[in-house]
Amino acid sequence: MKYRTWGDYAINSFLMLLAVITVLPFYNVFITSFADPAAVVKQQFYLLPTSFSLVSYKLLLSGSYVGKALANSVIVTVAGTLVNMLVTACGAYALSKKTMPGRGAIMAGIVFTMLFGGGLIPYYLTIKSLHLINSYSAMILPVAVNTFFLLILINHFRSIPPELEESAKMDGANDIFILFRIVLPISKPTLAAITLFYAVSRWNEWYLAMLFVNDPKMHPMQLFLRNMLQDVTKMRRDDMGSAMLAELSQTYPDGLKMASVIITMVPIMLVYPFLQKYFAAGVTLGAVKE
Amino acid sequence: MATGRSLWKQMAAHKYLYLLALPLLAYYIVFDYIPLYGIILAFKEFNFAKGIWGSEWVGLANFREIFGLQDFWVAFRNTLIISLGRLVFEFPVPIAVALLINEVRRTRLKQFYQVVYTFPHFLSWVIVSGIMVNFLGAFGVLNQLLVLVGLEKVNLLVDPEYFRGLIYGSSLWKDMGWGTIIYLAAIAGINPALYEAASIDGANRFQQMLHITWPSLKSTVVILLILQIGRTMSSGGGGFDQIFNLYNAAVYEKADILDTYIYRRTFAVGSSYGTSTAVGLFKSVINFVLLYAANKAAKRLGQDGLY
């Protein structure tokens, strides 16, 4: 049964070709970001790099702007993920208890929000009326819960044997104590998975920042990147590290753009090996047996 | 019995659970239900000073106004075409790829494919648009290859003719691998004894795929199809994020969907909030109806459906 047929070769060739197509654009971004501007002007180098230079990175990172954008992204990611986990875990625990009166109605109300929303304008007006404009909160609170992750966690909590909690209850422990001292510690793998997924989406945040944060000093890396991709030359001189950077942005915008892409991508690449472990849990709601 | 008093008692007994759920409930009320209430703006002429409730009722005037705009119909048509295109060009691909990956016998190779295919899913559309611009732009690899084999250069990013193809292609590049995971998980749940029995009966690989793997995948396919249909008016998966980050004024006529149209009307053009909300409501209602209809149809055809 293990011998190879032509079918195996055909399938593998096709899948390998798909893999190359997936990787090639990344390879291309890398060599563009590490290319020497002078070499780029002279020849086309994209497929095989002929030069290596860190000038794009040096200039980008020497400016205060990228540093600030990175710091903002870190703040939003760390604080945002913390809020996400706290609100989701506490809420999911409560909603995993079938004895809680009103639980059915609450669940229906939550699932309804997956199907029907108010739309952009009412959303915008709500956030405005809460005075969240131009605050870090505007990038954190509107996405405090992901309904999908909430449902996964409710399912997970429900799968914990009730005996574990019952004895603690006999001893007079309340739900908050049980959650933090018994349930959360034994749920570490699931919590880790959801934390990672939340962290990735917080890192990728740009939309709320674009809508609600006008002050460029508070923009996260993704929005900085977006503005740069739209038009490097529009970036103001004082946003950049030096006059030389501004000049480079006129003559060789691609290197700067791709260096920014790489910088924005690095954190995702670092957590990717961990994320991968949790793929199945992330999409199947735990319903499918492995 | 649940008399008023005993219900109250029951609730009191669970007071810590309510306390734990409080932030969650507050979140849904503030960020989902209050905006839902804002929908009434579609029937009002919004006035900043008077607020949502205080603004003047105008009946269906906002709807009449948008239905009279040519831009709206362009966006409406694009939304439908792009969503339909996604169903035809994008939806089947992860199913096919999952079936192929499942046929790979070496576990390490299987994992390698999944690791590679899935990575782009975790990048934002902002990053992906940067990657696409670099790869497909005037001086990108694609054009160098085209020149190399003696063909004309194409600039996919500003050519309305190619733009929808670019939308489908970039979605597939980003999310095809992620899409396969749910199917692969469903395949992993199939009882191996079924395959053994089939091969003893003389079924070849293709027959096994057709008669064992595919029937087990069908219910997953139907559910994902229903969900996809329910997103028609948002142009499916990538929707706003993808198109907003890839498009430009040169391709609006082919690429502008209702979501991007609402955004531009409100923030770039500065039109009335009432009409923009009306477009949003129009969009949500159609999505809801489509989801409901698709679910009903699936059930009538003997499938499980979403609810």
Short mmCIF file of N, CA and C in Angstrom, two decimals, chain A residues 20-163:
data_model
loop_
_atom_site.label_atom_id
_atom_site.label_comp_id
_atom_site.label_asym_id
_atom_site.label_seq_id
_atom_site.Cartn_x
_atom_site.Cartn_y
_atom_site.Cartn_z
N VAL A 20 5.39 26.90 -3.62
CA VAL A 20 6.32 27.88 -4.19
C VAL A 20 5.59 29.20 -4.44
N ILE A 21 4.37 29.10 -4.98
CA ILE A 21 3.59 30.32 -5.24
C ILE A 21 3.30 31.06 -3.93
N THR A 22 3.08 30.30 -2.86
CA THR A 22 2.82 30.94 -1.57
C THR A 22 4.06 31.65 -1.05
N VAL A 23 5.22 31.03 -1.25
CA VAL A 23 6.44 31.56 -0.65
C VAL A 23 7.08 32.67 -1.48
N LEU A 24 6.97 32.55 -2.79
CA LEU A 24 7.67 33.48 -3.68
C LEU A 24 7.45 34.97 -3.35
N PRO A 25 6.22 35.41 -3.13
CA PRO A 25 6.03 36.83 -2.81
C PRO A 25 6.77 37.27 -1.54
N PHE A 26 6.91 36.36 -0.58
CA PHE A 26 7.65 36.70 0.64
C PHE A 26 9.13 36.87 0.33
N TYR A 27 9.66 35.92 -0.43
CA TYR A 27 11.05 35.96 -0.83
C TYR A 27 11.34 37.29 -1.51
N ASN A 28 10.40 37.66 -2.37
CA ASN A 28 10.55 38.89 -3.12
C ASN A 28 10.56 40.12 -2.22
N VAL A 29 9.70 40.12 -1.21
CA VAL A 29 9.68 41.24 -0.27
C VAL A 29 11.01 41.32 0.48
N PHE A 30 11.52 40.17 0.88
CA PHE A 30 12.80 40.14 1.59
C PHE A 30 13.92 40.75 0.76
N ILE A 31 14.07 40.26 -0.48
CA ILE A 31 15.21 40.77 -1.25
C ILE A 31 15.03 42.24 -1.62
N THR A 32 13.77 42.66 -1.77
CA THR A 32 13.57 44.09 -2.05
C THR A 32 14.00 44.93 -0.86
N SER A 33 13.66 44.47 0.33
CA SER A 33 13.97 45.27 1.51
C SER A 33 15.47 45.29 1.80
N PHE A 34 16.19 44.26 1.37
CA PHE A 34 17.63 44.19 1.66
C PHE A 34 18.50 44.60 0.47
N ALA A 35 17.87 45.22 -0.52
CA ALA A 35 18.64 45.57 -1.71
C ALA A 35 19.28 46.95 -1.56
N ASP A 36 20.35 47.12 -2.28
CA ASP A 36 21.04 48.41 -2.32
C ASP A 36 20.35 49.29 -3.36
N PRO A 37 19.88 50.48 -2.96
CA PRO A 37 19.15 51.35 -3.90
C PRO A 37 19.91 51.58 -5.20
N ALA A 38 21.23 51.73 -5.09
CA ALA A 38 22.02 52.00 -6.30
C ALA A 38 21.93 50.84 -7.27
N ALA A 39 21.98 49.62 -6.73
CA ALA A 39 21.92 48.43 -7.59
C ALA A 39 20.54 48.31 -8.24
N VAL A 40 19.53 48.72 -7.51
CA VAL A 40 18.17 48.61 -8.03
C VAL A 40 17.98 49.50 -9.24
N VAL A 41 18.52 50.70 -9.14
CA VAL A 41 18.36 51.64 -10.23
C VAL A 41 19.03 51.11 -11.49
N LYS A 42 20.18 50.44 -11.30
CA LYS A 42 20.95 49.97 -12.45
C LYS A 42 20.35 48.74 -13.12
N GLN A 43 19.88 47.81 -12.34
CA GLN A 43 19.41 46.57 -12.95
C GLN A 43 18.19 46.02 -12.23
N GLN A 44 17.55 45.08 -12.89
CA GLN A 44 16.43 44.43 -12.25
C GLN A 44 16.96 43.25 -11.47
N PHE A 45 16.60 43.21 -10.22
CA PHE A 45 17.29 42.25 -9.35
C PHE A 45 16.32 41.32 -8.67
N TYR A 46 15.06 41.50 -8.94
CA TYR A 46 14.06 40.90 -8.05
C TYR A 46 14.17 39.40 -7.88
N LEU A 47 14.44 38.67 -8.94
CA LEU A 47 14.43 37.22 -8.79
C LEU A 47 15.71 36.70 -8.15
N LEU A 48 16.83 37.27 -8.55
CA LEU A 48 18.10 36.87 -7.93
C LEU A 48 18.77 38.12 -7.37
N PRO A 49 18.93 38.19 -6.07
CA PRO A 49 19.52 39.40 -5.47
C PRO A 49 20.99 39.55 -5.88
N THR A 50 21.38 40.77 -6.22
CA THR A 50 22.78 41.00 -6.56
C THR A 50 23.45 41.89 -5.52
N SER A 51 22.65 42.40 -4.59
CA SER A 51 23.27 43.30 -3.61
C SER A 51 22.63 43.07 -2.24
N PHE A 52 23.34 43.47 -1.24
CA PHE A 52 22.79 43.37 0.10
C PHE A 52 23.07 44.67 0.84
N SER A 53 22.03 45.25 1.40
CA SER A 53 22.22 46.52 2.08
C SER A 53 21.17 46.67 3.17
N LEU A 54 21.57 47.28 4.24
CA LEU A 54 20.61 47.49 5.33
C LEU A 54 20.11 48.93 5.36
N VAL A 55 20.38 49.65 4.28
CA VAL A 55 20.12 51.09 4.31
C VAL A 55 18.64 51.40 4.57
N SER A 56 17.75 50.62 3.97
CA SER A 56 16.32 50.89 4.19
C SER A 56 15.95 50.74 5.67
N TYR A 57 16.44 49.67 6.28
CA TYR A 57 16.14 49.44 7.69
C TYR A 57 16.77 50.50 8.57
N LYS A 58 18.05 50.81 8.27
CA LYS A 58 18.75 51.81 9.10
C LYS A 58 18.00 53.12 9.11
N LEU A 59 17.60 53.55 7.91
CA LEU A 59 16.93 54.84 7.82
C LEU A 59 15.56 54.81 8.48
N LEU A 60 14.85 53.73 8.26
CA LEU A 60 13.53 53.62 8.88
C LEU A 60 13.62 53.65 10.39
N LEU A 61 14.52 52.84 10.92
CA LEU A 61 14.60 52.68 12.37
C LEU A 61 15.29 53.86 13.05
N SER A 62 16.06 54.65 12.28
CA SER A 62 16.71 55.80 12.90
C SER A 62 15.70 56.90 13.19
N GLY A 63 14.57 56.87 12.48
CA GLY A 63 13.55 57.87 12.73
C GLY A 63 12.77 57.56 13.99
N SER A 64 12.14 58.55 14.54
CA SER A 64 11.38 58.31 15.78
C SER A 64 10.02 57.71 15.45
N TYR A 65 9.59 57.87 14.19
CA TYR A 65 8.22 57.52 13.85
C TYR A 65 7.95 56.02 13.93
N VAL A 66 8.85 55.24 13.35
CA VAL A 66 8.65 53.80 13.35
C VAL A 66 8.70 53.24 14.77
N GLY A 67 9.65 53.77 15.53
CA GLY A 67 9.77 53.34 16.93
C GLY A 67 8.47 53.58 17.67
N LYS A 68 7.90 54.76 17.45
CA LYS A 68 6.64 55.10 18.12
C LYS A 68 5.51 54.19 17.68
N ALA A 69 5.46 53.96 16.36
CA ALA A 69 4.40 53.10 15.82
C ALA A 69 4.52 51.69 16.39
N LEU A 70 5.75 51.19 16.48
CA LEU A 70 5.96 49.86 17.05
C LEU A 70 5.53 49.84 18.52
N ALA A 71 5.92 50.90 19.26
CA ALA A 71 5.55 50.96 20.67
C ALA A 71 4.03 50.97 20.83
N ASN A 72 3.35 51.75 19.96
CA ASN A 72 1.88 51.79 20.01
C ASN A 72 1.28 50.42 19.75
N SER A 73 1.85 49.72 18.77
CA SER A 73 1.35 48.38 18.48
C SER A 73 1.53 47.46 19.67
N VAL A 74 2.68 47.58 20.33
CA VAL A 74 2.94 46.73 21.49
C VAL A 74 1.93 47.04 22.60
N ILE A 75 1.70 48.34 22.84
CA ILE A 75 0.75 48.74 23.88
C ILE A 75 -0.64 48.17 23.58
N VAL A 76 -1.09 48.38 22.33
CA VAL A 76 -2.42 47.92 21.96
C VAL A 76 -2.51 46.39 22.05
N THR A 77 -1.43 45.72 21.62
CA THR A 77 -1.46 44.25 21.63
C THR A 77 -1.48 43.71 23.05
N VAL A 78 -0.60 44.23 23.91
CA VAL A 78 -0.51 43.70 25.27
C VAL A 78 -1.78 44.04 26.07
N ALA A 79 -2.14 45.33 26.08
CA ALA A 79 -3.31 45.72 26.86
C ALA A 79 -4.58 45.10 26.26
N GLY A 80 -4.65 45.10 24.92
CA GLY A 80 -5.83 44.58 24.25
C GLY A 80 -6.03 43.09 24.53
N THR A 81 -4.94 42.32 24.45
CA THR A 81 -5.06 40.89 24.68
C THR A 81 -5.46 40.61 26.12
N LEU A 82 -4.91 41.40 27.04
CA LEU A 82 -5.27 41.24 28.45
C LEU A 82 -6.77 41.46 28.66
N VAL A 83 -7.27 42.57 28.09
CA VAL A 83 -8.71 42.86 28.19
C VAL A 83 -9.51 41.74 27.55
N ASN A 84 -9.10 41.33 26.34
CA ASN A 84 -9.76 40.23 25.63
C ASN A 84 -9.91 39.01 26.52
N MET A 85 -8.80 38.58 27.09
CA MET A 85 -8.79 37.33 27.84
C MET A 85 -9.62 37.44 29.12
N LEU A 86 -9.48 38.59 29.79
CA LEU A 86 -10.20 38.75 31.05
C LEU A 86 -11.71 38.74 30.82
N VAL A 87 -12.16 39.54 29.86
CA VAL A 87 -13.59 39.63 29.60
C VAL A 87 -14.12 38.31 29.04
N THR A 88 -13.38 37.72 28.09
CA THR A 88 -13.85 36.49 27.46
C THR A 88 -13.88 35.33 28.44
N ALA A 89 -12.80 35.17 29.21
CA ALA A 89 -12.72 34.01 30.11
C ALA A 89 -13.78 34.10 31.21
N CYS A 90 -13.93 35.28 31.82
CA CYS A 90 -14.92 35.42 32.89
C CYS A 90 -16.33 35.21 32.34
N GLY A 91 -16.62 35.84 31.20
CA GLY A 91 -17.94 35.70 30.61
C GLY A 91 -18.23 34.28 30.17
N ALA A 92 -17.23 33.64 29.55
CA ALA A 92 -17.43 32.28 29.06
C ALA A 92 -17.69 31.33 30.22
N TYR A 93 -17.01 31.56 31.33
CA TYR A 93 -17.21 30.68 32.49
C TYR A 93 -18.66 30.78 33.00
N ALA A 94 -19.11 32.02 33.14
CA ALA A 94 -20.48 32.21 33.62
C ALA A 94 -21.48 31.55 32.66
N LEU A 95 -21.26 31.77 31.36
CA LEU A 95 -22.22 31.25 30.38
C LEU A 95 -22.09 29.74 30.16
N SER A 96 -21.05 29.14 30.73
CA SER A 96 -20.93 27.70 30.59
C SER A 96 -21.75 26.96 31.64
N LYS A 97 -22.29 27.74 32.60
CA LYS A 97 -23.09 27.13 33.67
C LYS A 97 -24.56 27.09 33.28
N LYS A 98 -25.05 25.89 33.04
CA LYS A 98 -26.42 25.77 32.56
C LYS A 98 -27.45 26.21 33.60
N THR A 99 -27.04 26.22 34.87
CA THR A 99 -27.98 26.57 35.93
C THR A 99 -28.23 28.07 36.04
N MET A 100 -27.44 28.87 35.35
CA MET A 100 -27.56 30.32 35.49
C MET A 100 -28.86 30.81 34.84
N PRO A 101 -29.76 31.40 35.61
CA PRO A 101 -31.02 31.87 35.04
C PRO A 101 -30.78 32.95 33.98
N GLY A 102 -31.48 32.85 32.87
CA GLY A 102 -31.34 33.84 31.80
C GLY A 102 -30.23 33.54 30.82
N ARG A 103 -29.55 32.45 31.04
CA ARG A 103 -28.41 32.11 30.21
C ARG A 103 -28.81 31.93 28.74
N GLY A 104 -29.93 31.25 28.51
CA GLY A 104 -30.38 31.00 27.14
C GLY A 104 -30.61 32.29 26.37
N ALA A 105 -31.29 33.22 27.02
CA ALA A 105 -31.58 34.49 26.37
C ALA A 105 -30.30 35.25 26.06
N ILE A 106 -29.36 35.22 27.00
CA ILE A 106 -28.09 35.92 26.79
C ILE A 106 -27.35 35.31 25.60
N MET A 107 -27.32 33.97 25.55
CA MET A 107 -26.63 33.31 24.44
C MET A 107 -27.26 33.68 23.11
N ALA A 108 -28.59 33.66 23.07
CA ALA A 108 -29.28 34.01 21.82
C ALA A 108 -28.93 35.44 21.41
N GLY A 109 -28.90 36.33 22.41
CA GLY A 109 -28.57 37.73 22.14
C GLY A 109 -27.17 37.88 21.57
N ILE A 110 -26.26 37.06 22.06
CA ILE A 110 -24.87 37.14 21.59
C ILE A 110 -24.73 36.58 20.18
N VAL A 111 -25.37 35.43 19.95
CA VAL A 111 -25.26 34.83 18.61
C VAL A 111 -25.92 35.74 17.57
N PHE A 112 -26.97 36.43 17.97
CA PHE A 112 -27.64 37.36 17.06
C PHE A 112 -26.68 38.42 16.52
N THR A 113 -25.75 38.87 17.37
CA THR A 113 -24.81 39.91 16.94
C THR A 113 -23.87 39.41 15.84
N MET A 114 -23.75 38.08 15.71
CA MET A 114 -22.92 37.55 14.63
C MET A 114 -23.63 37.71 13.29
N LEU A 115 -24.95 37.82 13.34
CA LEU A 115 -25.72 37.85 12.11
C LEU A 115 -26.15 39.25 11.69
N PHE A 116 -26.33 40.11 12.65
CA PHE A 116 -26.90 41.40 12.33
C PHE A 116 -26.20 42.50 13.11
N GLY A 117 -25.80 43.55 12.41
CA GLY A 117 -25.11 44.64 13.08
C GLY A 117 -25.67 45.99 12.68
N GLY A 118 -25.26 47.03 13.38
CA GLY A 118 -25.79 48.36 13.12
C GLY A 118 -25.18 49.02 11.90
N GLY A 119 -23.97 48.56 11.52
CA GLY A 119 -23.31 49.22 10.40
C GLY A 119 -22.36 50.31 10.85
N LEU A 120 -21.63 50.82 9.89
CA LEU A 120 -20.51 51.72 10.18
C LEU A 120 -20.91 53.01 10.91
N ILE A 121 -21.95 53.68 10.42
CA ILE A 121 -22.26 55.00 10.97
C ILE A 121 -22.73 54.93 12.43
N PRO A 122 -23.71 54.07 12.75
CA PRO A 122 -24.12 53.96 14.15
C PRO A 122 -22.95 53.54 15.06
N TYR A 123 -22.09 52.69 14.52
CA TYR A 123 -20.91 52.25 15.26
C TYR A 123 -20.00 53.43 15.56
N TYR A 124 -19.75 54.20 14.52
CA TYR A 124 -18.90 55.38 14.66
C TYR A 124 -19.48 56.36 15.68
N LEU A 125 -20.79 56.60 15.57
CA LEU A 125 -21.43 57.55 16.48
C LEU A 125 -21.39 57.05 17.93
N THR A 126 -21.54 55.74 18.10
CA THR A 126 -21.49 55.18 19.45
C THR A 126 -20.13 55.43 20.09
N ILE A 127 -19.07 55.13 19.34
CA ILE A 127 -17.72 55.30 19.87
C ILE A 127 -17.43 56.76 20.14
N LYS A 128 -17.93 57.62 19.26
CA LYS A 128 -17.74 59.04 19.44
C LYS A 128 -18.44 59.53 20.71
N SER A 129 -19.66 59.03 20.90
CA SER A 129 -20.43 59.50 22.06
C SER A 129 -19.83 58.96 23.37
N LEU A 130 -19.01 57.93 23.28
CA LEU A 130 -18.34 57.42 24.48
C LEU A 130 -17.04 58.16 24.75
N HIS A 131 -16.73 59.13 23.90
CA HIS A 131 -15.50 59.92 24.02
C HIS A 131 -14.25 59.06 23.94
N LEU A 132 -14.28 58.08 23.05
CA LEU A 132 -13.10 57.22 22.90
C LEU A 132 -12.17 57.73 21.80
N ILE A 133 -12.64 58.74 21.04
CA ILE A 133 -11.82 59.22 19.92
C ILE A 133 -10.45 59.65 20.44
N ASN A 134 -9.42 59.30 19.66
CA ASN A 134 -8.04 59.63 20.01
C ASN A 134 -7.57 59.06 21.34
N SER A 135 -7.96 57.83 21.61
CA SER A 135 -7.45 57.18 22.81
C SER A 135 -7.04 55.75 22.46
N TYR A 136 -6.17 55.20 23.26
CA TYR A 136 -5.79 53.80 23.04
C TYR A 136 -7.02 52.89 23.21
N SER A 137 -7.92 53.31 24.09
CA SER A 137 -9.13 52.51 24.33
C SER A 137 -9.93 52.28 23.05
N ALA A 138 -9.88 53.26 22.14
CA ALA A 138 -10.64 53.13 20.89
C ALA A 138 -10.13 51.97 20.06
N MET A 139 -8.88 51.58 20.27
CA MET A 139 -8.32 50.46 19.51
C MET A 139 -8.46 49.15 20.28
N ILE A 140 -8.96 49.23 21.52
CA ILE A 140 -9.01 48.04 22.38
C ILE A 140 -10.44 47.63 22.71
N LEU A 141 -11.21 48.57 23.29
CA LEU A 141 -12.53 48.21 23.80
C LEU A 141 -13.54 47.75 22.73
N PRO A 142 -13.58 48.39 21.54
CA PRO A 142 -14.59 47.94 20.57
C PRO A 142 -14.39 46.50 20.10
N VAL A 143 -13.20 45.95 20.35
CA VAL A 143 -12.97 44.55 19.97
C VAL A 143 -12.61 43.73 21.20
N ALA A 144 -13.23 44.07 22.33
CA ALA A 144 -12.89 43.40 23.59
C ALA A 144 -13.25 41.92 23.58
N VAL A 145 -14.26 41.54 22.79
CA VAL A 145 -14.66 40.14 22.73
C VAL A 145 -14.78 39.71 21.28
N ASN A 146 -14.28 38.53 20.98
CA ASN A 146 -14.53 37.90 19.69
C ASN A 146 -15.52 36.78 19.95
N THR A 147 -16.71 36.90 19.35
CA THR A 147 -17.78 35.95 19.66
C THR A 147 -17.37 34.51 19.37
N PHE A 148 -16.61 34.33 18.32
CA PHE A 148 -16.16 33.00 17.94
C PHE A 148 -15.29 32.37 19.03
N PHE A 149 -14.32 33.13 19.51
CA PHE A 149 -13.45 32.62 20.58
C PHE A 149 -14.24 32.40 21.86
N LEU A 150 -15.22 33.28 22.08
CA LEU A 150 -16.07 33.13 23.26
C LEU A 150 -16.78 31.78 23.23
N LEU A 151 -17.35 31.43 22.06
CA LEU A 151 -18.07 30.16 21.94
C LEU A 151 -17.13 28.97 22.14
N ILE A 152 -15.92 29.08 21.62
CA ILE A 152 -14.94 28.00 21.81
C ILE A 152 -14.68 27.80 23.30
N LEU A 153 -14.49 28.92 24.00
CA LEU A 153 -14.16 28.83 25.42
C LEU A 153 -15.33 28.30 26.25
N ILE A 154 -16.56 28.71 25.90
CA ILE A 154 -17.74 28.19 26.59
C ILE A 154 -17.79 26.67 26.43
N ASN A 155 -17.57 26.22 25.19
CA ASN A 155 -17.55 24.79 24.92
C ASN A 155 -16.50 24.07 25.75
N HIS A 156 -15.34 24.69 25.82
CA HIS A 156 -14.25 24.08 26.57
C HIS A 156 -14.60 23.97 28.06
N PHE A 157 -15.10 25.06 28.63
CA PHE A 157 -15.44 25.05 30.06
C PHE A 157 -16.51 24.00 30.36
N ARG A 158 -17.40 23.80 29.38
CA ARG A 158 -18.46 22.85 29.59
C ARG A 158 -17.94 21.41 29.64
N SER A 159 -16.77 21.21 28.99
CA SER A 159 -16.22 19.86 28.94
C SER A 159 -15.45 19.49 30.20
N ILE A 160 -15.29 20.45 31.12
CA ILE A 160 -14.59 20.15 32.37
C ILE A 160 -15.52 19.38 33.31
N PRO A 161 -15.08 18.26 33.86
CA PRO A 161 -15.95 17.48 34.74
C PRO A 161 -16.42 18.31 35.94
N PRO A 162 -17.73 18.34 36.20
CA PRO A 162 -18.28 19.19 37.27
C PRO A 162 -17.79 18.79 38.66
N GLU A 163 -17.36 17.53 38.81
CA GLU A 163 -16.91 17.07 40.14
C GLU A 163 -15.77 17.94 40.67
#
